XYZ file of C-alpha atoms in Angstrom:
642
model
C 156.786 41.481 156.929
C 159.381 42.111 159.715
C 160.927 45.495 160.448
C 164.261 44.296 159.071
C 162.716 43.302 155.712
C 160.972 46.688 155.420
C 164.269 48.537 155.981
C 165.941 46.320 153.343
C 163.245 47.176 150.711
C 163.518 50.892 151.485
C 167.280 50.671 150.979
C 166.832 49.062 147.540
C 164.396 51.826 146.476
C 166.910 54.489 147.547
C 169.667 52.793 145.527
C 167.438 52.778 142.417
C 166.699 56.500 142.842
C 170.442 57.244 143.159
C 171.163 55.253 139.949
C 168.533 57.256 138.049
C 170.051 60.555 139.236
C 173.559 59.442 138.121
C 172.230 58.427 134.667
C 170.529 61.801 134.218
C 173.779 63.553 135.181
C 175.714 61.462 132.625
C 173.070 62.254 129.947
C 171.993 58.659 129.383
C 168.585 58.564 127.630
C 166.191 55.894 128.764
C 163.847 54.421 126.126
C 160.431 56.040 126.099
C 157.454 53.818 125.193
C 155.610 55.412 122.229
C 151.968 56.303 122.841
C 149.484 53.847 121.329
C 148.262 55.249 117.979
C 144.831 53.944 117.042
C 144.732 52.446 113.516
C 142.467 54.274 111.061
C 139.049 52.633 111.090
C 138.188 50.864 107.838
C 134.598 50.067 107.071
C 134.099 46.303 106.995
C 132.543 45.462 103.636
C 130.122 42.551 103.625
C 130.372 40.547 100.403
C 126.633 39.849 100.491
C 126.135 43.584 99.878
C 128.342 43.612 96.762
C 126.741 42.977 93.343
C 129.091 41.723 90.584
C 128.019 42.584 87.009
C 129.652 40.988 83.962
C 127.885 42.260 80.817
C 128.483 40.141 77.719
C 127.420 40.670 74.123
C 124.792 37.918 74.301
C 124.680 36.911 77.986
C 124.502 38.943 81.197
C 125.955 37.443 84.392
C 124.980 39.185 87.601
C 124.850 38.173 91.261
C 125.975 38.868 94.811
C 129.665 38.252 95.511
C 128.611 35.521 97.971
C 126.561 33.596 95.385
C 127.952 30.278 94.163
C 126.675 30.951 90.644
C 125.507 34.186 89.020
C 122.121 34.751 87.434
C 122.646 34.159 83.692
C 120.146 35.680 81.244
C 120.124 36.666 77.549
C 121.297 40.293 77.394
C 118.311 41.470 75.359
C 115.321 43.792 75.795
C 112.029 44.179 73.916
C 110.531 47.702 73.975
C 106.922 48.384 73.063
C 106.209 50.861 70.259
C 105.091 54.252 71.524
C 102.836 54.796 68.513
C 100.719 52.353 66.556
C 101.796 51.648 62.987
C 105.493 52.078 63.826
C 107.794 49.809 61.758
C 109.315 46.899 63.691
C 113.050 46.948 64.321
C 115.232 44.094 65.544
C 118.988 44.002 66.163
C 120.662 41.151 64.267
C 121.933 38.104 66.144
C 123.934 35.888 63.766
C 123.853 38.241 60.778
C 126.427 41.047 60.586
C 127.875 43.552 58.140
C 130.362 42.387 55.516
C 128.626 39.077 54.655
C 126.771 40.050 51.479
C 129.717 41.360 49.473
C 130.512 39.766 46.086
C 133.825 38.441 47.467
C 132.237 36.900 50.596
C 131.447 33.503 49.082
C 134.816 33.257 47.337
C 136.599 34.075 50.610
C 134.465 31.514 52.456
C 135.376 28.814 49.915
C 139.093 29.671 50.136
C 138.939 29.481 53.924
C 137.216 26.105 53.746
C 139.965 24.774 51.453
C 142.601 25.765 54.039
C 140.537 24.093 56.796
C 140.236 20.873 54.766
C 143.971 20.862 54.046
C 144.709 21.258 57.780
C 142.280 18.451 58.660
C 143.660 15.983 56.138
C 147.333 16.782 56.764
C 147.135 15.867 60.476
C 147.152 12.187 61.362
C 144.815 10.669 63.915
C 146.196 9.311 67.211
C 146.479 5.812 65.697
C 148.804 7.178 62.980
C 146.262 6.882 60.165
C 145.329 9.880 58.017
C 141.684 10.976 58.043
C 139.483 9.930 55.159
C 137.890 13.058 53.663
C 134.088 13.075 53.619
C 132.448 15.247 50.964
C 129.250 17.212 51.616
C 127.583 15.390 48.694
C 127.753 12.073 50.559
C 125.692 13.500 53.433
C 123.479 15.535 51.116
C 122.132 12.512 49.259
C 120.783 11.104 52.541
C 119.597 14.375 54.151
C 117.554 15.487 51.145
C 115.309 12.434 51.575
C 114.614 13.068 55.269
C 111.152 14.148 56.356
C 110.505 15.170 59.981
C 108.489 13.007 62.365
C 105.756 14.713 64.397
C 106.383 14.145 68.111
C 103.426 16.178 69.350
C 100.790 18.313 67.683
C 101.424 20.979 70.349
C 105.003 22.000 71.083
C 103.946 23.407 74.500
C 106.143 26.444 73.817
C 104.282 29.734 73.880
C 104.943 33.285 72.825
C 105.394 35.747 75.703
C 102.021 37.021 76.880
C 101.819 40.729 75.999
C 98.067 41.179 76.574
C 98.725 43.590 79.455
C 100.983 45.614 77.096
C 104.134 45.840 79.257
C 106.400 48.741 78.169
C 109.416 46.408 78.093
C 110.370 42.732 78.434
C 113.786 41.384 79.409
C 115.826 38.200 78.808
C 113.977 35.005 77.829
C 110.656 36.874 77.740
C 112.113 39.267 75.136
C 113.386 36.353 73.014
C 109.892 34.841 72.855
C 108.015 38.011 71.884
C 105.815 37.263 68.872
C 107.223 39.007 65.736
C 103.687 40.246 65.014
C 103.612 42.172 68.328
C 104.520 45.871 68.404
C 107.956 45.476 70.033
C 111.492 46.386 68.978
C 114.255 43.973 70.012
C 117.591 45.444 71.162
C 120.892 43.839 72.169
C 122.644 46.733 74.010
C 126.158 45.224 73.776
C 127.798 43.999 70.575
C 131.360 42.666 70.239
C 132.088 43.767 73.806
C 131.178 47.436 73.195
C 127.949 49.381 73.584
C 125.785 48.800 70.508
C 125.662 52.410 69.310
C 124.333 52.609 65.720
C 122.285 54.813 63.406
C 119.075 52.752 63.596
C 116.162 53.016 66.048
C 117.280 52.745 69.671
C 120.922 53.042 68.640
C 121.836 56.329 70.341
C 124.151 56.233 73.371
C 121.305 57.512 75.579
C 118.944 54.759 74.362
C 121.554 52.009 74.827
C 122.310 53.180 78.385
C 118.559 53.246 79.121
C 118.325 49.629 77.867
C 121.201 48.567 80.130
C 119.650 50.293 83.144
C 116.261 48.660 82.499
C 117.702 45.145 82.026
C 120.015 45.313 85.056
C 117.381 46.898 87.316
C 114.848 44.225 86.309
C 117.246 41.345 87.095
C 118.342 42.886 90.409
C 114.713 43.279 91.494
C 113.226 40.049 90.149
C 116.129 37.569 90.330
C 118.313 38.895 93.183
C 115.321 40.109 95.249
C 116.921 43.482 95.956
C 114.490 46.446 95.913
C 115.944 49.331 93.894
C 115.472 51.705 96.848
C 117.910 49.505 98.843
C 120.759 49.812 96.308
C 122.130 52.703 98.412
C 123.288 49.995 100.857
C 124.966 47.959 98.088
C 128.224 48.272 96.182
C 128.908 47.176 92.620
C 131.842 45.559 90.815
C 131.672 46.135 87.048
C 133.753 43.984 84.698
C 134.804 45.791 81.524
C 136.653 44.595 78.381
C 140.447 44.909 78.264
C 140.065 47.149 75.215
C 137.480 49.635 76.375
C 135.930 52.896 75.211
C 136.517 55.505 77.918
C 133.375 57.509 77.130
C 131.177 54.417 77.337
C 132.698 53.221 80.633
C 132.258 56.704 82.112
C 128.582 56.782 81.131
C 127.904 53.273 82.496
C 129.544 54.162 85.837
C 127.485 57.352 85.902
C 124.342 55.294 85.339
C 125.184 52.765 88.091
C 126.094 55.342 90.747
C 123.713 58.219 90.024
C 120.723 56.646 88.240
C 120.525 53.213 89.884
C 121.967 54.499 93.168
C 124.765 52.084 94.160
C 126.825 53.531 97.024
C 130.232 52.664 95.492
C 131.773 50.903 92.505
C 134.956 49.153 91.387
C 135.716 48.938 87.662
C 138.089 46.137 86.648
C 139.191 44.344 83.487
C 137.801 40.960 82.456
C 141.217 39.387 81.861
C 142.575 40.268 85.319
C 139.372 39.000 86.952
C 139.768 35.764 84.953
C 143.147 35.161 86.622
C 141.599 35.874 90.041
C 138.757 33.462 89.317
C 141.088 30.686 88.152
C 143.623 31.156 90.954
C 146.524 31.902 88.577
C 149.044 34.672 89.263
C 150.051 35.048 85.603
C 148.446 33.892 82.359
C 147.832 34.706 78.723
C 144.050 35.102 78.954
C 142.126 34.111 75.808
C 138.460 35.101 76.156
C 136.413 33.589 73.310
C 132.952 35.147 73.538
C 129.905 35.034 71.316
C 130.752 38.184 69.345
C 134.448 38.859 69.939
C 137.665 37.205 71.070
C 139.996 39.166 73.317
C 143.557 38.315 74.303
C 145.747 39.823 76.987
C 148.798 38.819 79.022
C 148.257 39.310 82.774
C 151.108 39.216 85.273
C 150.530 39.543 89.034
C 147.173 41.249 88.603
C 148.365 43.687 85.929
C 147.208 43.567 82.309
C 150.085 44.254 79.886
C 148.785 47.055 77.674
C 150.937 46.127 74.670
C 149.623 42.554 74.588
C 145.922 43.477 74.331
C 144.211 42.358 71.168
C 140.538 42.099 70.230
C 139.405 39.988 67.274
C 135.994 40.826 65.779
C 134.748 37.231 65.643
C 133.515 34.662 68.137
C 131.082 31.825 68.771
C 128.216 33.322 66.741
C 130.442 33.360 63.633
C 131.118 29.646 64.148
C 127.339 29.080 64.447
C 126.646 30.956 61.208
C 129.402 29.023 59.394
C 127.996 25.746 60.744
C 124.589 26.681 59.285
C 126.216 27.354 55.887
C 127.912 23.935 56.042
C 124.634 22.292 57.102
C 122.910 23.798 54.066
C 125.638 22.406 51.802
C 124.950 18.998 53.349
C 121.187 19.246 52.699
C 120.015 20.369 56.161
C 116.547 18.778 56.548
C 115.039 21.723 58.519
C 114.615 23.780 55.341
C 112.658 26.691 56.868
C 115.607 27.750 59.053
C 116.395 31.475 58.724
C 119.252 33.493 60.222
C 116.870 36.425 60.620
C 114.706 34.471 63.104
C 115.577 34.707 66.833
C 114.296 31.209 67.594
C 116.133 29.652 64.641
C 119.333 31.351 65.817
C 118.774 29.836 69.254
C 118.301 26.385 67.690
C 121.482 26.734 65.599
C 123.467 27.753 68.700
C 122.209 24.597 70.427
C 123.099 22.385 67.420
C 126.608 23.855 67.300
C 127.157 23.224 71.020
C 125.783 19.663 70.702
C 127.416 18.428 67.478
C 130.618 20.420 66.836
C 134.003 19.298 68.134
C 137.761 19.700 67.587
C 138.676 16.025 68.038
C 140.380 14.841 64.864
C 139.973 11.188 65.865
C 136.235 11.476 65.152
C 135.786 10.940 61.427
C 133.369 9.558 58.871
C 129.627 10.036 58.431
C 127.485 9.879 61.554
C 123.729 10.068 62.102
C 122.239 12.528 64.597
C 118.799 13.749 65.545
C 117.372 17.004 66.888
C 113.986 18.455 67.779
C 112.310 21.744 66.926
C 109.817 23.220 69.398
C 108.403 26.566 68.333
C 105.244 28.419 69.428
C 102.090 27.726 67.404
C 103.755 24.754 65.667
C 103.998 21.001 66.293
C 107.079 19.478 67.917
C 109.158 17.817 65.184
C 111.971 15.268 65.230
C 114.619 15.477 62.457
C 117.305 12.992 61.449
C 120.517 14.413 59.972
C 123.706 12.791 58.668
C 126.914 14.818 59.092
C 130.581 14.317 58.279
C 133.419 16.841 58.522
C 131.019 19.792 58.964
C 131.165 19.315 62.748
C 134.957 19.852 62.702
C 135.153 22.407 59.896
C 132.920 25.007 61.611
C 134.927 25.439 64.873
C 138.179 25.402 62.881
C 136.980 28.705 61.439
C 138.382 30.284 64.649
C 141.848 29.342 63.363
C 141.069 30.186 59.705
C 138.725 33.223 60.011
C 138.462 33.738 56.242
C 135.966 30.834 56.473
C 133.537 33.303 58.070
C 133.328 35.223 54.762
C 133.507 38.686 56.395
C 134.701 41.302 53.886
C 135.584 44.976 54.345
C 135.361 44.979 58.149
C 138.042 45.811 60.711
C 138.915 42.427 62.221
C 141.545 43.482 64.809
C 141.355 46.208 67.452
C 144.087 47.524 69.714
C 143.740 49.904 72.669
C 141.571 52.927 71.851
C 143.267 56.322 72.112
C 141.482 58.699 74.482
C 139.610 61.490 72.706
C 139.919 63.742 75.746
C 137.319 64.638 78.336
C 136.377 68.093 79.569
C 135.903 66.647 83.063
C 139.416 65.200 83.116
C 142.020 67.945 82.483
C 144.968 65.651 83.288
C 144.085 63.098 80.629
C 146.350 61.265 78.208
C 146.665 64.267 75.880
C 147.827 66.487 78.745
C 150.389 63.926 79.923
C 151.756 63.392 76.412
C 151.959 67.135 75.757
C 153.733 67.938 79.022
C 156.075 64.978 78.617
C 157.046 66.016 75.095
C 157.583 69.599 76.235
C 159.887 68.447 79.012
C 161.817 66.209 76.623
C 162.120 68.963 74.059
C 163.120 71.611 76.587
C 165.901 69.410 77.976
C 167.214 68.651 74.472
C 167.206 72.261 73.326
C 168.353 73.900 76.567
C 171.676 74.931 75.027
C 169.949 76.378 71.945
C 167.579 78.460 74.064
C 170.509 79.943 75.984
C 172.364 80.786 72.797
C 169.386 82.326 71.008
C 167.563 84.729 73.317
C 165.076 86.900 71.462
C 162.904 89.451 73.271
C 159.141 88.857 72.760
C 157.539 86.272 70.506
C 160.162 83.628 71.354
C 157.889 81.729 73.696
C 155.145 81.310 71.093
C 157.571 79.912 68.541
C 158.997 77.548 71.103
C 155.591 76.305 72.135
C 154.450 75.710 68.564
C 157.648 73.828 67.803
C 157.128 71.642 70.819
C 153.552 70.936 69.746
C 154.861 69.442 66.510
C 157.508 67.460 68.342
C 154.811 66.223 70.715
C 153.174 64.377 67.847
C 156.487 63.102 66.556
C 157.723 61.853 69.916
C 154.512 59.880 70.391
C 154.840 57.993 67.104
C 156.601 54.897 68.447
C 153.700 54.459 70.879
C 150.687 55.622 68.885
C 149.566 55.964 65.338
C 146.482 57.247 63.562
C 143.755 55.118 62.079
C 143.319 57.486 59.184
C 140.108 58.978 60.573
C 141.531 62.133 62.086
C 141.581 63.256 65.688
C 138.051 62.862 67.022
C 136.384 61.128 64.127
C 134.034 58.927 66.131
C 133.453 57.239 69.439
C 136.429 54.968 68.851
C 138.717 57.491 67.175
C 142.381 56.614 66.867
C 144.049 53.407 67.908
C 147.260 52.926 69.825
C 150.160 50.494 69.592
C 152.480 49.699 72.430
C 156.260 49.765 71.800
C 156.455 46.038 71.188
C 153.614 46.153 68.688
C 155.285 49.028 66.895
C 158.380 46.863 66.559
C 156.288 43.940 65.323
C 154.731 45.999 62.545
C 157.515 48.420 61.633
C 161.262 48.454 61.883
C 162.963 50.734 64.373
C 164.618 53.984 63.376
C 161.880 55.121 60.995
C 160.941 58.120 63.150
C 163.644 60.122 61.368
C 161.352 60.402 58.319
C 159.355 63.581 57.752
C 156.254 63.618 59.942
C 153.723 63.418 57.096
C 155.509 60.496 55.413
C 155.814 58.652 58.719
C 152.133 59.146 59.531
C 151.036 57.903 56.112
C 153.233 54.806 56.463
C 151.848 54.152 59.933
C 148.271 54.591 58.717
C 148.814 52.186 55.806
C 150.338 49.524 58.077
C 147.590 50.007 60.678
C 144.786 49.573 58.143
C 146.514 46.538 56.638
C 147.006 44.966 60.083
C 143.443 45.683 61.273
C 141.792 44.240 58.153
C 143.705 40.963 58.565
C 141.706 37.998 59.807
C 144.215 36.710 62.359
C 143.583 33.117 63.484
C 143.262 32.367 67.199
C 146.593 30.531 67.472
C 148.485 33.288 65.619
C 146.787 35.932 67.767
C 147.964 34.151 70.947
C 151.541 34.040 69.637
C 151.335 37.729 68.668
C 150.010 38.738 72.102
C 152.736 36.823 73.945
C 155.401 38.169 71.577
C 154.414 41.732 72.548
C 155.443 41.143 76.177
C 158.530 43.060 77.234
C 160.880 40.329 78.538
C 161.703 36.728 77.678
C 160.923 35.746 81.273
C 157.369 37.137 80.945
C 156.924 35.375 77.592
C 158.055 32.091 79.174
C 155.425 32.517 81.926
C 152.701 33.168 79.363
C 153.528 30.117 77.234
C 153.330 27.928 80.342
C 149.880 29.282 81.299
C 147.422 29.966 78.434
C 144.008 30.381 80.075
C 140.964 29.975 77.788
C 137.706 31.438 79.168
C 134.317 32.313 77.693
C 131.838 30.038 75.948
C 133.093 30.242 72.348
C 135.668 27.418 72.473
C 133.811 24.848 74.601
C 134.243 22.068 72.037
C 135.309 18.517 72.781
C 139.037 18.232 72.043
C 139.637 22.015 71.963
C 142.345 21.951 74.656
C 144.534 19.369 72.862
C 143.877 20.955 69.457
C 144.944 24.452 70.572
C 147.979 23.106 72.444
C 149.168 21.243 69.333
C 148.888 24.355 67.157
C 150.659 26.600 69.694
C 153.595 24.184 70.096
C 153.957 23.804 66.314
C 153.918 27.560 65.650
C 155.808 29.006 68.630
C 159.258 30.496 67.858
C 161.993 27.824 67.908
C 164.056 29.907 70.364
C 161.319 29.508 72.992
C 160.884 25.765 72.553
C 164.179 25.341 74.436
C 163.322 27.904 77.138
C 159.741 26.862 77.905
C 159.629 23.691 79.975
C 155.939 23.045 79.518
C 153.366 24.747 77.285
C 150.002 24.443 79.008
C 146.503 25.336 77.796
C 143.984 25.585 80.652
C 140.312 25.413 79.666
C 138.602 24.390 82.929
C 140.580 25.617 85.960
C 139.346 23.958 89.159
C 136.739 22.179 86.957
C 134.793 25.442 86.658
C 132.589 26.474 83.759
C 134.886 28.702 81.630
C 131.953 31.068 81.005
C 131.780 31.956 84.714
C 135.480 32.379 85.530
C 135.666 36.146 84.983
C 132.494 36.725 87.041
C 133.918 34.502 89.778
C 137.088 36.618 89.737
C 134.980 39.728 90.297
C 133.397 38.013 93.321
C 136.886 37.152 94.654
C 137.888 40.792 94.176
C 135.064 41.896 96.493
C 136.531 39.799 99.323
C 140.134 41.087 99.123
C 141.407 43.594 101.695
C 143.591 45.203 99.019
C 140.521 46.433 97.127
C 139.572 48.895 99.886
C 141.352 51.770 98.142
C 139.785 50.974 94.741
C 136.193 51.838 95.676
C 134.768 54.943 94.030
C 131.995 56.307 96.254
C 128.891 58.032 94.969
C 129.749 61.398 96.545
C 133.275 61.296 95.121
C 131.877 60.590 91.656
C 129.389 63.462 91.965
C 132.203 65.824 92.920
C 135.131 64.700 90.754
C 133.533 62.606 87.977
C 135.709 60.601 85.617
C 138.894 61.767 87.343
C 138.137 59.191 90.057
C 138.641 56.403 87.505
C 142.113 57.756 86.781
C 142.857 57.793 90.518
C 141.223 54.549 91.672
C 141.115 52.128 88.722
C 143.533 49.211 89.111
C 144.636 49.679 85.479
C 146.018 52.661 83.553
C 142.913 54.653 82.601
């Protein structure tokens, strides 16, 4: 660089310095680059260290979030008697309360008449009406059938209990010899913990059964030692209509007893939308013991639309057995009290039953029986409309013959929890006090009495608290904390469905009695699946949401996996939907196999998807947090209103 160039550069630097001085004198602020703020470090969660648990009434699905398919096992445990001579106890499978009432058979016959009328009134696709087939036509043939011996040894054996294991799980529990000293327990029934008055029916015993079953599967099937669970997290799928006490105890068991490091609790219906890739849907989950319905929009379950029906696939199986007996079922030793016979009947239902009205007339079928200590037998059976009548019981539930049982459940009202001071009761009480104080502000200014005034005001507000809650909740007639389920709750839309508006002006006692009467009448109704779907969608807040739900009805679970079910359900929904919506809804769609997936696995798959989302970081409840704050963490972290 020459001397001249150096002098030129120095001159430019001096000019820049002079410009800066002038700017400072004029007060011009130059932009200041903000200091780099490091982002808060978030722990990277590996999906292979997340276990997804979906407990069902009859089947448990459990696996790592990275697994293609979960481990699927019967959700059953056999526990050895602690003392010799103890009476055997076994939880029922297909049998249930309310079947042996005098009116049961009459109700079953009336339901079957309605089913037959529906079958015969609908034409087949070729325009011809179905020809009715009476049970007597099949009976004459079936009564003559004698089984053929395939093999003198069925090659099926009872579970070996010579080493006297204290418990057996899954398939091993199903094949425990009835003469062995074991009790058989199904810890979940109709989506809730199977708490009852019989042996092994206490909440503590049921939780111990769950812990034993889940620990066994995690160790034996997932190859995870229990001591390593401190490195794993858990995603637990719970029913849309849940019992808060039970969920709290299960979370307690998973975090503190089994030792998972963190947990997410989420609802089955929302996980079903994740698993199917839908943003919004009316989720219809037909399980073995119960059928639940809920409208989900953008990952949020609409509380008012939740509905649980106390029937499912096992009721169809039991009805199919009744119809088979009417038609002269050739396997005459079949008993509903036998585990292995129940398993056979489930298989026959899944193999033979359908909802395709184009299939008509008498048809011949065959099936095998393979039981321990018995030869393998081959049976021929001739069946007609029985294969269609049984699954149609889901649309005409009186066919199930269940009498005197509550058939519909809505969201359970919280009974309060000493660990959770800011629970639903607290929020309702404070809200009603605020409402009341704002309404009566003028009165309080006008009437100012020294002493005693505050007590009177508080007691008055307590009464108004109950009254103001009436449009949203109503009693079940069992009092405040009558049992683990206690009171039930309606959302605003459901209140409008069942009662007219403006009735809150009645005296409190009269209003409560009316509400109780309507509740009991509604709950004892056997609402068919199609009507339940319409009711759930109708409880959505806006017409736009209802339109979304009609265009995306997602059917999951294993209870409606019949040939022709999709077209059958679609036809009934279109025929029964309100006329006003037929113009608004472009396309009513029933989805039974999204992405060609098994509908029984969709909710579990959604739980696995949940583990991979970045947005779930703030939903994890860690073990230390649970130890310190308990159930309050569910109120803070759950993705649904606790």
